[in-house]
Short mmCIF file of C-alpha atoms in Angstrom, two decimals:
data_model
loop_
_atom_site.label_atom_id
_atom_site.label_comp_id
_atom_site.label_asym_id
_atom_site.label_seq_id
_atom_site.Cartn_x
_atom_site.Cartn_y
_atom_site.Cartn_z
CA UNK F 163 -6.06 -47.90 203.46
CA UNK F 164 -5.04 -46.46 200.09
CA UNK F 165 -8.38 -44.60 200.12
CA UNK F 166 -7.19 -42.85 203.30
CA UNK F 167 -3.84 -41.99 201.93
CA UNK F 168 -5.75 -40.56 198.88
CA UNK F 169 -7.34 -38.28 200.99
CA UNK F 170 -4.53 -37.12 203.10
CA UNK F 171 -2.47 -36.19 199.74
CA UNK F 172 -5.53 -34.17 198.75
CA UNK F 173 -6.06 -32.18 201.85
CA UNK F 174 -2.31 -31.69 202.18
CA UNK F 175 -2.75 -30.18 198.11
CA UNK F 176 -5.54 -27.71 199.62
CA UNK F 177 -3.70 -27.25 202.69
CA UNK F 178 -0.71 -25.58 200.05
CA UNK F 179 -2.87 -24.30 197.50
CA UNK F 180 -2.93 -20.91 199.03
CA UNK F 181 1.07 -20.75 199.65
CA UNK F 182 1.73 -21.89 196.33
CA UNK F 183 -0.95 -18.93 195.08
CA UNK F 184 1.40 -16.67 197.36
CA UNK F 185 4.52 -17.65 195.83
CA UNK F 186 3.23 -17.57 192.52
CA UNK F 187 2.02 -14.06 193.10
CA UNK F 188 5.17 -13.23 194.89
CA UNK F 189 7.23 -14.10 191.31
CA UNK F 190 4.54 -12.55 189.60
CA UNK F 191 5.46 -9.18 191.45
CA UNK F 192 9.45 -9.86 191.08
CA UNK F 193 8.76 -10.24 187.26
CA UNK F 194 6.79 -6.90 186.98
CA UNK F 195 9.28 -5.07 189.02
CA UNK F 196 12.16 -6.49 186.93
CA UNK F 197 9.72 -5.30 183.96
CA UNK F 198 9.76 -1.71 185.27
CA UNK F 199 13.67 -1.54 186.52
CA UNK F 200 13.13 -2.26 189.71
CA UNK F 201 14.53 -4.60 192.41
CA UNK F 202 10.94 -5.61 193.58
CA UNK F 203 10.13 -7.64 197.10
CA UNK F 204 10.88 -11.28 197.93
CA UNK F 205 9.08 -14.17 196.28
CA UNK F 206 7.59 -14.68 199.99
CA UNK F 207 6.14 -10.96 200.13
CA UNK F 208 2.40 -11.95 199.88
CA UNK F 209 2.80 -14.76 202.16
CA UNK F 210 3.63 -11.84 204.52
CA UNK F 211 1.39 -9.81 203.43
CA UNK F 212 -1.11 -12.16 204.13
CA UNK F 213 -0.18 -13.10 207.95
CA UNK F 214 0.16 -9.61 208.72
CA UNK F 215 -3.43 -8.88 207.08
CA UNK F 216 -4.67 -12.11 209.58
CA UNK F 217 -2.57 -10.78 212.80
CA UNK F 218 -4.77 -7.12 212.60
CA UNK F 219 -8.03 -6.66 213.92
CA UNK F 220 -10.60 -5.44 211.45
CA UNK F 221 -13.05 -2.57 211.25
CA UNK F 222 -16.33 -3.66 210.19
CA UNK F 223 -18.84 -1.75 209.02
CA UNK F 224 -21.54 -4.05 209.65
CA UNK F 225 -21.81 -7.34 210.23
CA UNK F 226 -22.97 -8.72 206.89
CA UNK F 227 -19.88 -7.80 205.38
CA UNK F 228 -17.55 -9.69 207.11
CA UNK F 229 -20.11 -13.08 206.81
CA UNK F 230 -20.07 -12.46 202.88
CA UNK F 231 -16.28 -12.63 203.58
CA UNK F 232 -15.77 -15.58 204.89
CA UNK F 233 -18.89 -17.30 202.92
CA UNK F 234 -16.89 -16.26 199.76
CA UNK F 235 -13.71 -18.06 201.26
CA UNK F 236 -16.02 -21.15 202.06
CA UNK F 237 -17.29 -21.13 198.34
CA UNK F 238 -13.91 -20.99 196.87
CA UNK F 239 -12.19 -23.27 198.74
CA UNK F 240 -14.88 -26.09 198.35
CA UNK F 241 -14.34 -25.17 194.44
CA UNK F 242 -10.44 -25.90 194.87
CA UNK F 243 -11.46 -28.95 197.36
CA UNK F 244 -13.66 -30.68 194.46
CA UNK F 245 -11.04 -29.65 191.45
CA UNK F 246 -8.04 -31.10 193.36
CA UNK F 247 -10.26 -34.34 194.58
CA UNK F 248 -10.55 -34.83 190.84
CA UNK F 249 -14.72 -33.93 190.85
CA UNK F 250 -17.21 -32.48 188.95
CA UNK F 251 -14.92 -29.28 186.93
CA UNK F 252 -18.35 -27.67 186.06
CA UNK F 253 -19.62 -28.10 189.75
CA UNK F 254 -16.47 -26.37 190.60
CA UNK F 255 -16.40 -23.31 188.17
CA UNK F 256 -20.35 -22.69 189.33
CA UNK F 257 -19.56 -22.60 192.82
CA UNK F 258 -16.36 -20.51 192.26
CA UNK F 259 -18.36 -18.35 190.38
CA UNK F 260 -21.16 -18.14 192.79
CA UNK F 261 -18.37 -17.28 195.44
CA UNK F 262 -17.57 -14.09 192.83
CA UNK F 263 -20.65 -12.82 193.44
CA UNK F 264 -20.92 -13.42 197.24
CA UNK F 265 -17.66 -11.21 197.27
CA UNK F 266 -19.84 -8.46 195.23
CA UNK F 267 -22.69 -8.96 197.81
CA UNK F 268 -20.17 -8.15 200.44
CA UNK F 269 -18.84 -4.68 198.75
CA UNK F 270 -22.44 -3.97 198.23
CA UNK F 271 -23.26 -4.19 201.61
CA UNK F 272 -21.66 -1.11 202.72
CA UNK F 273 -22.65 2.18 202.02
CA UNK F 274 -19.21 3.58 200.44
CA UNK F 275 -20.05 4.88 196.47
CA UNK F 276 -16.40 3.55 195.88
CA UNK F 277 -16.89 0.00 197.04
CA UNK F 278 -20.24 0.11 194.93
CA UNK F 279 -18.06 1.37 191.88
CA UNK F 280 -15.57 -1.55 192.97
CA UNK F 281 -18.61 -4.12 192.99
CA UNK F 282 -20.28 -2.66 189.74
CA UNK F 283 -16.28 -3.10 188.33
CA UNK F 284 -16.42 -7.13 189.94
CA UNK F 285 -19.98 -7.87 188.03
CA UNK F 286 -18.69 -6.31 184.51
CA UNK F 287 -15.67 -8.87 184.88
CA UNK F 288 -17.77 -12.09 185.70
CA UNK F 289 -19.99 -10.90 182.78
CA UNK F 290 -16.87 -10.83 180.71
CA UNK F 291 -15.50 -13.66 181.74
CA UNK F 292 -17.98 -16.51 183.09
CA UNK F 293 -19.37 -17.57 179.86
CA UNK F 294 -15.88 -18.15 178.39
CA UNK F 295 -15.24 -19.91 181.37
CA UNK F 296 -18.08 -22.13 180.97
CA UNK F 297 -17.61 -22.50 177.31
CA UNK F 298 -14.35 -23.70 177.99
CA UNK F 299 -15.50 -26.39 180.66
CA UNK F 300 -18.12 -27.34 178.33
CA UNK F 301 -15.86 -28.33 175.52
CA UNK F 302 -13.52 -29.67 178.24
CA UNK F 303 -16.32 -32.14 178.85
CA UNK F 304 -17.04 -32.98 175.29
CA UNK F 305 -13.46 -33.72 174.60
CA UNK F 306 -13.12 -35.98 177.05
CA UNK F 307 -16.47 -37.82 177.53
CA UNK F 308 -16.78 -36.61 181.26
CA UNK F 309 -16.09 -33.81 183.29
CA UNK F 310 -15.08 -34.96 186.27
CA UNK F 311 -11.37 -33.50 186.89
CA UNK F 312 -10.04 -37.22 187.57
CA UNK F 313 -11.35 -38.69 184.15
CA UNK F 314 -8.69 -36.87 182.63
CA UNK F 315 -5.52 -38.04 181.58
CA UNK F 316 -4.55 -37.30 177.81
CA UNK F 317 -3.48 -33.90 176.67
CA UNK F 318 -6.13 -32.02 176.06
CA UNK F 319 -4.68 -29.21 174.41
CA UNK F 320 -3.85 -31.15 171.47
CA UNK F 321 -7.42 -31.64 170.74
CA UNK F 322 -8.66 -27.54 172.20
CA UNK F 323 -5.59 -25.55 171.97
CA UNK F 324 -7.50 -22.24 171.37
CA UNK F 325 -9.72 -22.66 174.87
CA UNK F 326 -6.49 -22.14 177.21
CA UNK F 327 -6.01 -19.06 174.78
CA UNK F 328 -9.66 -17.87 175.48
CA UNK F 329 -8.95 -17.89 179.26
CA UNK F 330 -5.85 -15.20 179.05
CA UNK F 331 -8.41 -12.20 179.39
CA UNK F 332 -10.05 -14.51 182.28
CA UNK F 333 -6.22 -14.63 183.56
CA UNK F 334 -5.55 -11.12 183.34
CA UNK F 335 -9.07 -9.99 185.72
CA UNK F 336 -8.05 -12.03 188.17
CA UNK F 337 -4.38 -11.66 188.55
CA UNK F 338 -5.38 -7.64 188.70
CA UNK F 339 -3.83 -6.42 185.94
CA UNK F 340 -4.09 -3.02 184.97
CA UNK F 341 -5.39 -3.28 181.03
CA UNK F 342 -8.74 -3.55 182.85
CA UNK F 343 -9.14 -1.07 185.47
CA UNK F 344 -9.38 -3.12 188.55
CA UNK F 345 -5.69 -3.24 188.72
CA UNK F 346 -4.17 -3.00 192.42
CA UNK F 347 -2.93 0.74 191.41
CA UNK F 348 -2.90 3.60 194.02
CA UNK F 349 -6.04 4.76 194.31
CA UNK F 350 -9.56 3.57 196.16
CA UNK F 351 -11.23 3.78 193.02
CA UNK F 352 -9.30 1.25 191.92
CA UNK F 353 -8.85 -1.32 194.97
CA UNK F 354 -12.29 -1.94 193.82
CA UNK F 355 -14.65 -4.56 195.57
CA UNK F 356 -11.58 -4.58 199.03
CA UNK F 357 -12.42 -0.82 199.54
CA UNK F 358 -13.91 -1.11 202.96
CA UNK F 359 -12.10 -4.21 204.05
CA UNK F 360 -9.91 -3.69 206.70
CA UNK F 361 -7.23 -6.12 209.00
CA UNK F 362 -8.27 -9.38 209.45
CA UNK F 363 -11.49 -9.35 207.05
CA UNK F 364 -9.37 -7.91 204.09
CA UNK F 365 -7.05 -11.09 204.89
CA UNK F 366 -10.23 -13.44 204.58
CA UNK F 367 -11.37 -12.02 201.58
CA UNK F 368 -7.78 -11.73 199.40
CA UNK F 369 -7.61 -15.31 200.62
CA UNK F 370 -10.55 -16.36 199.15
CA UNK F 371 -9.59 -14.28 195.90
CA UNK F 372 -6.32 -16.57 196.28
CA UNK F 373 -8.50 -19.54 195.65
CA UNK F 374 -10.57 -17.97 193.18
CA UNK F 375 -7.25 -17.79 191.55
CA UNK F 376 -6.27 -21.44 192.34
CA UNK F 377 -9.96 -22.76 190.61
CA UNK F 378 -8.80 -20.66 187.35
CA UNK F 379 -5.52 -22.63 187.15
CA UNK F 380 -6.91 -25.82 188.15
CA UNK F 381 -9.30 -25.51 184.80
CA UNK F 382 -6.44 -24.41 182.84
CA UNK F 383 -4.15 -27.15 184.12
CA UNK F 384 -6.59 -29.54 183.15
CA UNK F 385 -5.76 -29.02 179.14
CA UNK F 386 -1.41 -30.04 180.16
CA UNK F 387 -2.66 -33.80 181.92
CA UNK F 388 -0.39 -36.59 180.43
CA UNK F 389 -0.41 -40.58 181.16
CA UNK F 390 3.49 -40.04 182.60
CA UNK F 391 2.67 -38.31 185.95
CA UNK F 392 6.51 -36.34 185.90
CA UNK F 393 5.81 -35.28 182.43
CA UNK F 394 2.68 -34.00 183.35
CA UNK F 395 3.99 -31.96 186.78
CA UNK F 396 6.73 -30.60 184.50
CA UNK F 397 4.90 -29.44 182.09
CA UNK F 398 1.74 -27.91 184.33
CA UNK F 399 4.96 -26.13 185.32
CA UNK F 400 5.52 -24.77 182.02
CA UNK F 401 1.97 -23.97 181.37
CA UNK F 402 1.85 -21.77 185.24
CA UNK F 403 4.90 -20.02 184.68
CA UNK F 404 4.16 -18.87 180.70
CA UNK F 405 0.85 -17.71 181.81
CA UNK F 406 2.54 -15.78 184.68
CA UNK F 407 5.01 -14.09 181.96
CA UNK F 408 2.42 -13.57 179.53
CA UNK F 409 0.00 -11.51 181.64
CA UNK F 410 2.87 -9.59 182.66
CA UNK F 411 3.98 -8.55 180.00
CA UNK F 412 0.85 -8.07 178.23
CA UNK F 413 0.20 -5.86 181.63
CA UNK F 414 3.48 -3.74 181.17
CA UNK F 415 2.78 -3.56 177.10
CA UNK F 416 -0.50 -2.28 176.89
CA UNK F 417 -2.32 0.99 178.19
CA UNK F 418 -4.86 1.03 180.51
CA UNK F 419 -9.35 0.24 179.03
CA UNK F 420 -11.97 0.56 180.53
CA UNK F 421 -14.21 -1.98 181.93
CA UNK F 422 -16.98 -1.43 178.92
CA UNK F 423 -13.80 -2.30 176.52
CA UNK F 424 -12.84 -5.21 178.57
CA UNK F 425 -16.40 -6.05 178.16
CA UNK F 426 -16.86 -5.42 174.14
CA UNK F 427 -13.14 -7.54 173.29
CA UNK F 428 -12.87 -10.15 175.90
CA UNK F 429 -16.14 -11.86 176.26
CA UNK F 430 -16.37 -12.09 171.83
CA UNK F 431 -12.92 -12.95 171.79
CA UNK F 432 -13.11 -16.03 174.23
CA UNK F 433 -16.43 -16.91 173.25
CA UNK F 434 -15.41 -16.83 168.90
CA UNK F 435 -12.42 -18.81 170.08
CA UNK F 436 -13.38 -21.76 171.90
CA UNK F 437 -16.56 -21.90 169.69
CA UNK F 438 -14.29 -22.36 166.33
CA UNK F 439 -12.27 -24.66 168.42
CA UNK F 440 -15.25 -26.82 170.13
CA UNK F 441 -17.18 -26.69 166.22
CA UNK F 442 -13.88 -27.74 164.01
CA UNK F 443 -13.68 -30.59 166.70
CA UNK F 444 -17.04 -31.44 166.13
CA UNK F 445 -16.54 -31.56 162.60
CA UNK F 446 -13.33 -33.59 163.07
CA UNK F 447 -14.87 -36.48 165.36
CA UNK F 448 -17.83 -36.85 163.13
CA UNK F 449 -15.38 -37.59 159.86
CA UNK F 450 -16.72 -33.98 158.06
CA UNK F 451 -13.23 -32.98 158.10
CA UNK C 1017 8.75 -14.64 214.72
CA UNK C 1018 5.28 -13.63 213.86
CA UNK C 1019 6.34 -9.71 214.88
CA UNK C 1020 8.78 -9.82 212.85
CA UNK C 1021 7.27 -11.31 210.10
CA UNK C 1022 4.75 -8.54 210.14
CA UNK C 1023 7.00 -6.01 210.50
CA UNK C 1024 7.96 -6.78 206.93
CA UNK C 1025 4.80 -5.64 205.27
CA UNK C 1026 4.03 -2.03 205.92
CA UNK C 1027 1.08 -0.60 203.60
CA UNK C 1028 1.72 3.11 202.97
CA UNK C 1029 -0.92 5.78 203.57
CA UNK C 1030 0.32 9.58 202.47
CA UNK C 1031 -1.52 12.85 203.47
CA UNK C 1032 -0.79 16.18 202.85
CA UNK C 1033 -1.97 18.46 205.47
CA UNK C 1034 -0.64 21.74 203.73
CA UNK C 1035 3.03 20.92 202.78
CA UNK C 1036 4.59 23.17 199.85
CA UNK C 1037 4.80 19.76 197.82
CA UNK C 1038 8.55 19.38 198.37
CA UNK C 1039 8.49 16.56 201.10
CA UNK C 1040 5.20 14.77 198.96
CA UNK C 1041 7.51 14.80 195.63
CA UNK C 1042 10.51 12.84 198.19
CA UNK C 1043 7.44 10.31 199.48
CA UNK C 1044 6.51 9.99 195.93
CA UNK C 1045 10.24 9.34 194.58
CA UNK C 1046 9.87 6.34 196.98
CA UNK C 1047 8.03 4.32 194.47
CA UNK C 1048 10.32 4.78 191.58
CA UNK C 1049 13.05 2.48 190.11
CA UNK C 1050 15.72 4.00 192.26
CA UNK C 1051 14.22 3.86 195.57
CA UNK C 1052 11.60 0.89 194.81
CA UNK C 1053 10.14 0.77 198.33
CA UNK C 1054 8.38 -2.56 197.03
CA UNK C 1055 11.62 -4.63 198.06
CA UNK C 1056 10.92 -3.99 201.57
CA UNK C 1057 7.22 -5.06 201.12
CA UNK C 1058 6.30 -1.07 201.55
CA UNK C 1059 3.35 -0.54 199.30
CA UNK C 1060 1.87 2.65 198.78
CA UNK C 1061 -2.52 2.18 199.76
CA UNK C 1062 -4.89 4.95 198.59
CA UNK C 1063 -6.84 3.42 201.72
CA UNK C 1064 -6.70 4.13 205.25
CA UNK C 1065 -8.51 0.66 206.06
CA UNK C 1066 -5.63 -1.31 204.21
CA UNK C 1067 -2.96 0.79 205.62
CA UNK C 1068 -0.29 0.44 208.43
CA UNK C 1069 2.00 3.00 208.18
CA UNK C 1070 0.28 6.99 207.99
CA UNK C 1071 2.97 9.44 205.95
CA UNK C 1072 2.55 12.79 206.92
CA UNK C 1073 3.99 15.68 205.18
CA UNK C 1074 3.59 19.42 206.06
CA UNK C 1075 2.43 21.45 208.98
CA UNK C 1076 -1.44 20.86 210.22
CA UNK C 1077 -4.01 23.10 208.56
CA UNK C 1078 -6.83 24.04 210.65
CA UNK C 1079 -8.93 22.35 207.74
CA UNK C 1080 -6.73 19.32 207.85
CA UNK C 1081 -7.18 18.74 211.09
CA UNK C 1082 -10.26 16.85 211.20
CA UNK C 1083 -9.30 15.38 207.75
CA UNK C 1084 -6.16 13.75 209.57
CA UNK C 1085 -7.62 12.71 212.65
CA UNK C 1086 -10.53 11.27 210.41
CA UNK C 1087 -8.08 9.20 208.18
CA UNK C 1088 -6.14 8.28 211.44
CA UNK C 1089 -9.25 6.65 212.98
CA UNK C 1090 -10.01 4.65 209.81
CA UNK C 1091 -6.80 2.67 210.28
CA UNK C 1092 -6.83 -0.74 211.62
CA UNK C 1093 -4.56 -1.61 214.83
CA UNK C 1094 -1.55 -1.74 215.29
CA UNK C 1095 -0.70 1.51 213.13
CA UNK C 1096 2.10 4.23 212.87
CA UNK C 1097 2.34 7.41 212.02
CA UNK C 1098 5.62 9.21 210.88
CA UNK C 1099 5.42 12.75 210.06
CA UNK C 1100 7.92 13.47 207.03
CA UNK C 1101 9.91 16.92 207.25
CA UNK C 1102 10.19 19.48 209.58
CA UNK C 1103 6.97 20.92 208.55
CA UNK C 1104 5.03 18.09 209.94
CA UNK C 1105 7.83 17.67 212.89
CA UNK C 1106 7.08 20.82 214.58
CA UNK C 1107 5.08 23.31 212.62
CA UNK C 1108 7.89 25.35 211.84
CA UNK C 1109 8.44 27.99 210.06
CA UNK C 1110 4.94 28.32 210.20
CA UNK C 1111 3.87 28.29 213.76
CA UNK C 1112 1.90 30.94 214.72
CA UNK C 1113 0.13 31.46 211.54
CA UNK C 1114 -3.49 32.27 211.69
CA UNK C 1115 -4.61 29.18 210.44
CA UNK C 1116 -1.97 26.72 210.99
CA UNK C 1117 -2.30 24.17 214.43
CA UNK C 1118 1.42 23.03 214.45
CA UNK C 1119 2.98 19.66 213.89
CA UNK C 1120 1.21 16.58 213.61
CA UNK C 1121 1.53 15.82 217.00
CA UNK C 1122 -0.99 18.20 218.04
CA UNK C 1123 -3.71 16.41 216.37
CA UNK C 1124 -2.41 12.64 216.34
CA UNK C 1125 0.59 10.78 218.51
CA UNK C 1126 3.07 10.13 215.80
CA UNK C 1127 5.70 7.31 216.44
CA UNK C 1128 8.58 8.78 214.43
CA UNK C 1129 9.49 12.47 213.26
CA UNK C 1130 11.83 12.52 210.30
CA UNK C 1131 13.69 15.94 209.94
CA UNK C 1132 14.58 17.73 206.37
CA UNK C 1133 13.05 19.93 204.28
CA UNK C 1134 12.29 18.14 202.11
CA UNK C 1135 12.92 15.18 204.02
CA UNK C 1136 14.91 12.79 201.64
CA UNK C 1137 13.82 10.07 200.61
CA UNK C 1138 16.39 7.79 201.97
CA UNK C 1139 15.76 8.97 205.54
CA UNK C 1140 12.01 8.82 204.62
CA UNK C 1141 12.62 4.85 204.04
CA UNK C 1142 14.71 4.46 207.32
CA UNK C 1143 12.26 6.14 209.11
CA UNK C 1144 9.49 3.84 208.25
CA UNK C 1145 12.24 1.16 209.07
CA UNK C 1146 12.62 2.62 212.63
CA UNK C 1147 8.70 2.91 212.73
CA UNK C 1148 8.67 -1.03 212.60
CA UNK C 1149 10.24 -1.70 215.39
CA UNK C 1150 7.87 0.57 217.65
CA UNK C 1151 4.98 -2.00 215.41
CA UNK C 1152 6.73 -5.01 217.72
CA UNK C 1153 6.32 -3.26 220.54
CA UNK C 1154 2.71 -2.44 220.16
CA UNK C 1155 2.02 -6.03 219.09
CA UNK C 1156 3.72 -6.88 221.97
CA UNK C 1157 1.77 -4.79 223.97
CA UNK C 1158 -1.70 -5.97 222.32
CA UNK C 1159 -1.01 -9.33 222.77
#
């Protein structure tokens, strides 16, 4: 019986995992508007967005494309499914990651030279980020013995606080920010991998970027887990919402680089970072220091 | 419900088809501080495919002709078009010219004209507003 009730409450969490991503982005776009002077839309604006996206019919330009769509959605929202089930967090960040590149496949399967730059843009970012991603899980799983999401339970942080710090350029890809040039700015060049997305397949595949998004907080959410289960909500709070403000303002601070710099700062960065972090706790568990 | 809720997200698409800038500057003067179109969920979309709404400023080109009907048939259904300005209206002053068709309407159907020259940019935004409710009649009419 309780088993049953365990899995409702998790398929109710993935049923709202991509309305909380919508509200989240929605006060992500009221912050950046209040950043620049303006009014900005309602927290619910990509929720709209989104059902209006889903009510359109969609040009396809072949077939493929829209399969790679919805394959990508499939990939990402198992990755959510296993995070929020408390599984395997590396099993979840490889499958996420191999739903990236099914989204890739999918802008290279049209014959548009801007949704080929937008793919070519995608692959530089997974380069950039996957590794630190998958240092991070890895020292996520020597910290705490396992890596399964539900053999958690102490605050992680205490014992890796640079990893969470490793993932901010990891944060700033995939909210769209415009330090690195994928931003969601006013051009085709720039609505990168989407180009040739239209209606309803645009819908699936920002959805399944919504999850994408979901798998990156689950991993960072993992690092705020505390024995007292209010505690812990309140402060995975905390942990969202500075993340929201800080790549916002790092967004409305800094000019915009190019991929190849995204590339050259980002992936050293993360990687020198969780490395000092994952080797002084080495040192510290095995009584050098 | 669901109408309206779409009518509250309309992706911008602008194209010049041989406007003297002035009614383009009032479309762009949309997106700034004072007019921030973003807190009516109007986004401005480099991208036919991802747009809804087609701004049109100045009178049709023969050379933008097949641009604009080109753009127009990249755009998912439903879609609007509003042509911005009196250039884009009806042509004038510049009917007659050599190498000008006319309005957008010989080219395209447009849903809404929006007079001025330059059209401002508040009547640009309540034009766009009136568009919206010809989008819940052609959902309507779709469904």
């Amino acid at each position: 019986m309780l088993d049953i009730l365990a899995a409702i409450i998790i398929f109710a969490l993935w049923a709202l995992v991509p309305i909380l991503i919508g509200l989240l982005l929605g006060a992500d776009r009221i912050l950046t508007a209040r950043l620049q002077g303006r009014r900005g839309p309602t927290v619910l604006q990509p929720l709209k967005d989104m059902a209006k996206l889903l009510g359109k019919r969609a040009k396809q330009v072949n077939l493929s494309q829209v399969a790679f769509a919805y394959l990508a959605l499939a990939l990402q929202a198992v990755a959510v499914l296993l995070l929020i089930a408390g599984g395997d967090v590396l099993a979840s960040l490889l499958i996420s990651g191999a739903g990236a590149f099914v989204m890739v496949l999918g802008a290279f399967s049209v014959r548009s030279p801007y949704s080929s730059l937008g793919a070519q843009r995608e692959l530089v970012q997974i380069l950039a980020t996957e590794p630190v991603l998958l240092l991070v899980v890895l020292s996520l799983g020597y910290a705490n013995g396992t890596f399964l999401a539900s053999g958690n339970g102490t605050l992680l942080i205490a014992s890796l606080p640079l990893a969470p710090v490793a993932m901010i350029p990891a944060f700033l890809m995939r909210l769209e920010k415009s330090p690195y040039d994928t931003a969601t700015a006013h051009s085709e060049l720039v609505a990168g991998p989407y180009t040739e997305y239209s209606g309803r397949a645009l819908g699936i595949i920002k959805m399944a970027h919504w999850f994408e998004l979901a798998v990156l907080f689950g991993i960072l959410l993992l690092f705020f887990d505390l024995p007292d289960p209010v505690m812990g909500v309140i402060l995975k709070a905390a942990a969202v919402a500075t993340v929201v403000v800080l790549t916002a303002l790092i967004d409305n601070c800094t000019a915009r680089t190019t991929r190849w710099t995204l590339l050259r700062s980002a992936l050293p960065l993360g990687l020198v970072l969780v490395g000092a972090n994952l080797t002084t706790l080495y040192l510290i568990n095995n009584g050098v220091i | 419900m669901a109408a309206r809720r779409e009518a509250t997200s309309p992706w911008l698409l602008h194209f010049d088809t041989g406007s003297c800038n002035g009614c383009d500057i009032e479309v762009w003067a949309l997106l700034t501080p004072r007019y921030d179109i973003e807190r009516f969920g109007m986004l401005n979309k480099g991208n036919p495919k991802h747009a809804d709404v087609l701004l049109v400023t100045g009178a049709v080109t023969r050379k933008s002709a097949e641009r604009l009907k080109r753009l127009y048939d990249q755009m998912p259904e439903p879609k609007l078009v509003i042509a911005c300005g009196d250039c884009a209206s009806t042509g004038a002053p510049y009917v007659g010219c050599y190498n000008v068709l006319g309005g957008v309407d010989q080219v395209i159907p447009v849903d809404v004209y929006i007079p001025g020259c330059a059209a401002r940019p508040e009547v640009l935004i309540d034009g766009v507003m009136v568009a919206l409710e010809k989008w819940k009649v052609k959902k309507e009419v779709k469904a």
